[in-house]
Amino acid sequence: VVLVLSPWNYPINLSLLCVLTSIVAGNCTLIKPSEVAPRSAEVIETIITKYLDNECCQVVQGAVPETTALLRLRFDHIMYTGNGAVGRIVATAAAKHLTPVTLELGGKSPVYVDKSCNLKITAKRIMGTKTLNNGQTCIAPDHILVHKSVEKELCKELQSALAEFFGKDPSSSESYGRVINERHFDR
């Protein structure tokens, strides 16, 4: 049995992708959707319950207490997508049973901009990736390393790309995503 601890960002996509890969590999699957995205967790449970064999695939709803209880159990594999702090908890719990773990953890994603690149295209790509899902993506660029000779021009192009995507005031743009809750906004 594979335990899938799914994230709050991309909750449907990342949850069902892990379930799919587990089932395709011939495993029964227990999925614990993120409590941070409760409506998505309800949709996941509805889909799993309605369309999959419930003797093979089940959903457990809950928060930290339920996740903690699940991590006390023995699984054949655990898949976790999320942050490093919880990843350490998952890995520690899995180690007690020598359970293999797949950890997909958010990290620092630097971007290097060389003086020879097309700065307009580069700025659009950086800004597009940084603002995808409001930056709540594990591969969102966290910082830019840029050759000093093109630094000012890159900054200008980044501002231009942001304005092109979301207007002069991104906070009022209907196209700009919102952070899921205040705690995630504050970090």
PDB file of C-alpha atoms in Angstrom:
ATOM      1  CA  VAL A   1       0.000   0.000   0.000  1.00  0.00           C
ATOM      2  CA  VAL A   2       1.286   3.431  -0.960  1.00  0.00           C
ATOM      3  CA  LEU A   3       0.515   6.460   1.196  1.00  0.00           C
ATOM      4  CA  VAL A   4       0.135   9.692  -0.767  1.00  0.00           C
ATOM      5  CA  LEU A   5       0.382  12.866   1.305  1.00  0.00           C
ATOM      6  CA  SER A   6      -0.640  15.511  -1.168  1.00  0.00           C
ATOM      7  CA  PRO A   7       0.030  19.261  -1.197  1.00  0.00           C
ATOM      8  CA  TRP A   8      -2.223  22.291  -1.046  1.00  0.00           C
ATOM      9  CA  ASN A   9      -0.709  23.882  -4.146  1.00  0.00           C
ATOM     10  CA  TYR A  10      -1.886  22.089  -7.278  1.00  0.00           C
ATOM     11  CA  PRO A  11      -3.996  19.876  -4.994  1.00  0.00           C
ATOM     12  CA  ILE A  12      -5.960  18.052  -7.701  1.00  0.00           C
ATOM     13  CA  ASN A  13      -3.134  17.619 -10.204  1.00  0.00           C
ATOM     14  CA  LEU A  14      -0.402  16.497  -7.800  1.00  0.00           C
ATOM     15  CA  SER A  15      -2.741  14.298  -5.763  1.00  0.00           C
ATOM     16  CA  LEU A  16      -4.233  12.419  -8.680  1.00  0.00           C
ATOM     17  CA  LEU A  17      -0.881  12.134 -10.477  1.00  0.00           C
ATOM     18  CA  CYS A  18       0.598  10.356  -7.447  1.00  0.00           C
ATOM     19  CA  VAL A  19      -2.474   8.131  -7.143  1.00  0.00           C
ATOM     20  CA  LEU A  20      -2.264   7.292 -10.843  1.00  0.00           C
ATOM     21  CA  THR A  21       1.413   6.356 -10.718  1.00  0.00           C
ATOM     22  CA  SER A  22       0.819   4.241  -7.632  1.00  0.00           C
ATOM     23  CA  ILE A  23      -2.087   2.345  -9.201  1.00  0.00           C
ATOM     24  CA  VAL A  24      -0.292   1.891 -12.538  1.00  0.00           C
ATOM     25  CA  ALA A  25       2.575   0.299 -10.602  1.00  0.00           C
ATOM     26  CA  GLY A  26       0.064  -2.193  -9.152  1.00  0.00           C
ATOM     27  CA  ASN A  27      -0.360  -0.734  -5.677  1.00  0.00           C
ATOM     28  CA  CYS A  28      -3.300  -0.063  -3.449  1.00  0.00           C
ATOM     29  CA  THR A  29      -3.263   3.574  -2.437  1.00  0.00           C
ATOM     30  CA  LEU A  30      -4.268   5.609   0.572  1.00  0.00           C
ATOM     31  CA  ILE A  31      -4.420   9.330  -0.124  1.00  0.00           C
ATOM     32  CA  LYS A  32      -4.429  12.079   2.478  1.00  0.00           C
ATOM     33  CA  PRO A  33      -5.226  15.382   0.741  1.00  0.00           C
ATOM     34  CA  SER A  34      -4.074  18.648   2.255  1.00  0.00           C
ATOM     35  CA  GLU A  35      -6.409  20.180   4.797  1.00  0.00           C
ATOM     36  CA  VAL A  36      -5.211  23.615   3.661  1.00  0.00           C
ATOM     37  CA  ALA A  37      -7.300  23.238   0.477  1.00  0.00           C
ATOM     38  CA  PRO A  38     -10.507  21.702   1.918  1.00  0.00           C
ATOM     39  CA  ARG A  39     -12.713  22.105  -1.165  1.00  0.00           C
ATOM     40  CA  SER A  40     -10.108  20.413  -3.330  1.00  0.00           C
ATOM     41  CA  ALA A  41      -9.801  17.634  -0.739  1.00  0.00           C
ATOM     42  CA  GLU A  42     -13.568  17.085  -0.999  1.00  0.00           C
ATOM     43  CA  VAL A  43     -13.353  16.905  -4.801  1.00  0.00           C
ATOM     44  CA  ILE A  44     -10.495  14.392  -4.580  1.00  0.00           C
ATOM     45  CA  GLU A  45     -12.510  12.206  -2.222  1.00  0.00           C
ATOM     46  CA  THR A  46     -15.576  12.407  -4.477  1.00  0.00           C
ATOM     47  CA  ILE A  47     -13.565  11.409  -7.559  1.00  0.00           C
ATOM     48  CA  ILE A  48     -11.716   8.570  -5.813  1.00  0.00           C
ATOM     49  CA  THR A  49     -14.892   7.219  -4.175  1.00  0.00           C
ATOM     50  CA  LYS A  50     -16.982   7.437  -7.341  1.00  0.00           C
ATOM     51  CA  TYR A  51     -14.540   6.230  -9.991  1.00  0.00           C
ATOM     52  CA  LEU A  52     -11.988   3.952  -8.334  1.00  0.00           C
ATOM     53  CA  ASP A  53     -12.209   0.593  -6.607  1.00  0.00           C
ATOM     54  CA  ASN A  54     -12.596   1.546  -2.953  1.00  0.00           C
ATOM     55  CA  GLU A  55     -10.975  -1.691  -1.825  1.00  0.00           C
ATOM     56  CA  CYS A  56      -7.842  -0.542  -3.656  1.00  0.00           C
ATOM     57  CA  CYS A  57      -7.908   3.221  -3.229  1.00  0.00           C
ATOM     58  CA  GLN A  58      -9.200   5.233  -0.297  1.00  0.00           C
ATOM     59  CA  VAL A  59      -9.071   8.793   1.028  1.00  0.00           C
ATOM     60  CA  VAL A  60      -8.436   9.935   4.588  1.00  0.00           C
ATOM     61  CA  GLN A  61      -9.444  13.501   5.412  1.00  0.00           C
ATOM     62  CA  GLY A  62      -7.994  15.434   8.312  1.00  0.00           C
ATOM     63  CA  ALA A  63      -5.123  17.556   9.486  1.00  0.00           C
ATOM     64  CA  VAL A  64      -1.976  17.026  11.570  1.00  0.00           C
ATOM     65  CA  PRO A  65      -3.469  14.436  14.001  1.00  0.00           C
ATOM     66  CA  GLU A  66      -4.705  12.233  11.145  1.00  0.00           C
ATOM     67  CA  THR A  67      -1.423  12.557   9.247  1.00  0.00           C
ATOM     68  CA  THR A  68       0.523  11.728  12.407  1.00  0.00           C
ATOM     69  CA  ALA A  69      -1.629   8.631  12.954  1.00  0.00           C
ATOM     70  CA  LEU A  70      -1.094   7.518   9.344  1.00  0.00           C
ATOM     71  CA  LEU A  71       2.667   7.932   9.660  1.00  0.00           C
ATOM     72  CA  ARG A  72       2.690   5.465  12.575  1.00  0.00           C
ATOM     73  CA  LEU A  73       1.478   2.740  10.196  1.00  0.00           C
ATOM     74  CA  ARG A  74       3.631   0.577   7.946  1.00  0.00           C
ATOM     75  CA  PHE A  75       3.368   1.315   4.221  1.00  0.00           C
ATOM     76  CA  ASP A  76       5.226  -0.092   1.232  1.00  0.00           C
ATOM     77  CA  HIS A  77       6.026   3.413   0.020  1.00  0.00           C
ATOM     78  CA  ILE A  78       5.210   6.999   1.021  1.00  0.00           C
ATOM     79  CA  MET A  79       4.942   9.885  -1.433  1.00  0.00           C
ATOM     80  CA  TYR A  80       5.038  13.402   0.011  1.00  0.00           C
ATOM     81  CA  THR A  81       4.985  16.755  -1.722  1.00  0.00           C
ATOM     82  CA  GLY A  82       5.544  19.815   0.431  1.00  0.00           C
ATOM     83  CA  ASN A  83       8.055  21.608   2.581  1.00  0.00           C
ATOM     84  CA  GLY A  84      11.301  20.404   4.122  1.00  0.00           C
ATOM     85  CA  ALA A  85      10.128  20.618   7.749  1.00  0.00           C
ATOM     86  CA  VAL A  86       7.259  18.191   7.192  1.00  0.00           C
ATOM     87  CA  GLY A  87       9.449  16.191   4.818  1.00  0.00           C
ATOM     88  CA  ARG A  88      11.804  15.497   7.737  1.00  0.00           C
ATOM     89  CA  ILE A  89       8.858  14.298   9.844  1.00  0.00           C
ATOM     90  CA  VAL A  90       7.718  11.999   7.040  1.00  0.00           C
ATOM     91  CA  ALA A  91      11.241  10.639   6.483  1.00  0.00           C
ATOM     92  CA  THR A  92      11.750  10.044  10.217  1.00  0.00           C
ATOM     93  CA  ALA A  93       8.439   8.193  10.508  1.00  0.00           C
ATOM     94  CA  ALA A  94       9.191   6.125   7.396  1.00  0.00           C
ATOM     95  CA  ALA A  95      12.645   5.209   8.710  1.00  0.00           C
ATOM     96  CA  LYS A  96      11.088   3.420  11.687  1.00  0.00           C
ATOM     97  CA  HIS A  97       9.654   0.848   9.253  1.00  0.00           C
ATOM     98  CA  LEU A  98      12.419   1.165   6.615  1.00  0.00           C
ATOM     99  CA  THR A  99       9.743   2.439   4.243  1.00  0.00           C
ATOM    100  CA  PRO A 100      10.995   3.954   0.984  1.00  0.00           C
ATOM    101  CA  VAL A 101       9.933   7.566   0.535  1.00  0.00           C
ATOM    102  CA  THR A 102       9.576   9.903  -2.409  1.00  0.00           C
ATOM    103  CA  LEU A 103       9.951  13.479  -1.187  1.00  0.00           C
ATOM    104  CA  GLU A 104       9.202  16.295  -3.598  1.00  0.00           C
ATOM    105  CA  LEU A 105      10.267  19.315  -1.590  1.00  0.00           C
ATOM    106  CA  GLY A 106      10.195  22.967  -2.488  1.00  0.00           C
ATOM    107  CA  GLY A 107      13.593  24.494  -2.751  1.00  0.00           C
ATOM    108  CA  LYS A 108      15.607  27.445  -3.770  1.00  0.00           C
ATOM    109  CA  SER A 109      15.589  27.928  -7.507  1.00  0.00           C
ATOM    110  CA  PRO A 110      18.134  30.466  -8.659  1.00  0.00           C
ATOM    111  CA  VAL A 111      18.146  31.871 -12.163  1.00  0.00           C
ATOM    112  CA  TYR A 112      21.385  32.815 -13.885  1.00  0.00           C
ATOM    113  CA  VAL A 113      21.166  35.499 -16.569  1.00  0.00           C
ATOM    114  CA  ASP A 114      24.205  35.786 -18.823  1.00  0.00           C
ATOM    115  CA  LYS A 115      25.015  39.003 -20.652  1.00  0.00           C
ATOM    116  CA  SER A 116      24.579  37.272 -24.025  1.00  0.00           C
ATOM    117  CA  CYS A 117      20.911  36.287 -23.643  1.00  0.00           C
ATOM    118  CA  ASN A 118      17.833  38.000 -25.035  1.00  0.00           C
ATOM    119  CA  LEU A 119      16.744  39.992 -21.968  1.00  0.00           C
ATOM    120  CA  LYS A 120      13.153  40.596 -23.117  1.00  0.00           C
ATOM    121  CA  ILE A 121      12.492  36.871 -23.589  1.00  0.00           C
ATOM    122  CA  THR A 122      14.422  36.006 -20.429  1.00  0.00           C
ATOM    123  CA  ALA A 123      12.435  38.511 -18.349  1.00  0.00           C
ATOM    124  CA  LYS A 124       9.114  37.136 -19.635  1.00  0.00           C
ATOM    125  CA  ARG A 125      10.165  33.586 -18.827  1.00  0.00           C
ATOM    126  CA  ILE A 126      11.415  34.493 -15.350  1.00  0.00           C
ATOM    127  CA  MET A 127       8.303  36.519 -14.528  1.00  0.00           C
ATOM    128  CA  GLY A 128       5.986  33.878 -16.004  1.00  0.00           C
ATOM    129  CA  THR A 129       7.571  31.166 -13.866  1.00  0.00           C
ATOM    130  CA  LYS A 130       7.730  33.347 -10.751  1.00  0.00           C
ATOM    131  CA  THR A 131       4.056  34.320 -10.955  1.00  0.00           C
ATOM    132  CA  LEU A 132       2.741  30.875 -11.950  1.00  0.00           C
ATOM    133  CA  ASN A 133       0.323  29.846  -9.201  1.00  0.00           C
ATOM    134  CA  ASN A 134       1.304  33.114  -7.475  1.00  0.00           C
ATOM    135  CA  GLY A 135       4.833  31.847  -6.955  1.00  0.00           C
ATOM    136  CA  GLN A 136       3.572  28.935  -4.856  1.00  0.00           C
ATOM    137  CA  THR A 137       5.436  26.424  -7.003  1.00  0.00           C
ATOM    138  CA  CYS A 138       8.500  24.475  -5.987  1.00  0.00           C
ATOM    139  CA  ILE A 139      10.402  25.613  -9.072  1.00  0.00           C
ATOM    140  CA  ALA A 140       9.541  29.326  -8.793  1.00  0.00           C
ATOM    141  CA  PRO A 141      12.713  31.400  -9.102  1.00  0.00           C
ATOM    142  CA  ASP A 142      13.729  32.724  -5.698  1.00  0.00           C
ATOM    143  CA  HIS A 143      16.635  34.897  -6.774  1.00  0.00           C
ATOM    144  CA  ILE A 144      18.387  36.034  -9.919  1.00  0.00           C
ATOM    145  CA  LEU A 145      22.126  36.007 -10.518  1.00  0.00           C
ATOM    146  CA  VAL A 146      22.767  38.433 -13.359  1.00  0.00           C
ATOM    147  CA  HIS A 147      25.855  39.730 -15.092  1.00  0.00           C
ATOM    148  CA  LYS A 148      26.441  43.275 -13.799  1.00  0.00           C
ATOM    149  CA  SER A 149      26.579  44.727 -17.318  1.00  0.00           C
ATOM    150  CA  VAL A 150      22.905  43.819 -17.990  1.00  0.00           C
ATOM    151  CA  GLU A 151      21.464  44.123 -14.471  1.00  0.00           C
ATOM    152  CA  LYS A 152      19.638  47.459 -14.980  1.00  0.00           C
ATOM    153  CA  GLU A 153      18.233  46.454 -18.345  1.00  0.00           C
ATOM    154  CA  LEU A 154      17.012  43.134 -16.939  1.00  0.00           C
ATOM    155  CA  CYS A 155      15.252  44.929 -14.063  1.00  0.00           C
ATOM    156  CA  LYS A 156      13.525  47.181 -16.599  1.00  0.00           C
ATOM    157  CA  GLU A 157      12.447  44.163 -18.686  1.00  0.00           C
ATOM    158  CA  LEU A 158      11.181  42.303 -15.591  1.00  0.00           C
ATOM    159  CA  GLN A 159       9.025  45.314 -14.653  1.00  0.00           C
ATOM    160  CA  SER A 160       7.783  45.538 -18.222  1.00  0.00           C
ATOM    161  CA  ALA A 161       6.891  41.829 -18.304  1.00  0.00           C
ATOM    162  CA  LEU A 162       5.018  42.079 -14.992  1.00  0.00           C
ATOM    163  CA  ALA A 163       3.017  45.063 -16.273  1.00  0.00           C
ATOM    164  CA  GLU A 164       2.281  43.219 -19.530  1.00  0.00           C
ATOM    165  CA  PHE A 165       1.003  40.165 -17.643  1.00  0.00           C
ATOM    166  CA  PHE A 166      -1.006  41.883 -14.896  1.00  0.00           C
ATOM    167  CA  GLY A 167      -1.250  45.618 -15.583  1.00  0.00           C
ATOM    168  CA  LYS A 168       0.252  48.460 -13.570  1.00  0.00           C
ATOM    169  CA  ASP A 169      -1.242  47.163 -10.295  1.00  0.00           C
ATOM    170  CA  PRO A 170      -0.968  43.336 -10.119  1.00  0.00           C
ATOM    171  CA  SER A 171      -2.836  43.274  -6.786  1.00  0.00           C
ATOM    172  CA  SER A 172      -6.008  44.387  -8.576  1.00  0.00           C
ATOM    173  CA  SER A 173      -5.565  42.073 -11.580  1.00  0.00           C
ATOM    174  CA  GLU A 174      -8.117  39.283 -11.959  1.00  0.00           C
ATOM    175  CA  SER A 175      -5.446  37.265 -13.770  1.00  0.00           C
ATOM    176  CA  TYR A 176      -3.021  37.272 -10.850  1.00  0.00           C
ATOM    177  CA  GLY A 177      -3.436  34.340  -8.470  1.00  0.00           C
ATOM    178  CA  ARG A 178      -3.961  34.732  -4.749  1.00  0.00           C
ATOM    179  CA  VAL A 179      -2.109  33.003  -1.929  1.00  0.00           C
ATOM    180  CA  ILE A 180      -4.197  30.251  -0.341  1.00  0.00           C
ATOM    181  CA  ASN A 181      -4.194  31.682   3.196  1.00  0.00           C
ATOM    182  CA  GLU A 182      -2.668  34.363   5.410  1.00  0.00           C
ATOM    183  CA  ARG A 183       0.013  32.084   6.891  1.00  0.00           C
ATOM    184  CA  HIS A 184       1.398  31.306   3.434  1.00  0.00           C
ATOM    185  CA  PHE A 185       1.181  34.984   2.461  1.00  0.00           C
ATOM    186  CA  ASP A 186       3.221  36.001   5.519  1.00  0.00           C
ATOM    187  CA  ARG A 187       6.060  33.586   4.785  1.00  0.00           C
TER     188      ARG A 187
END
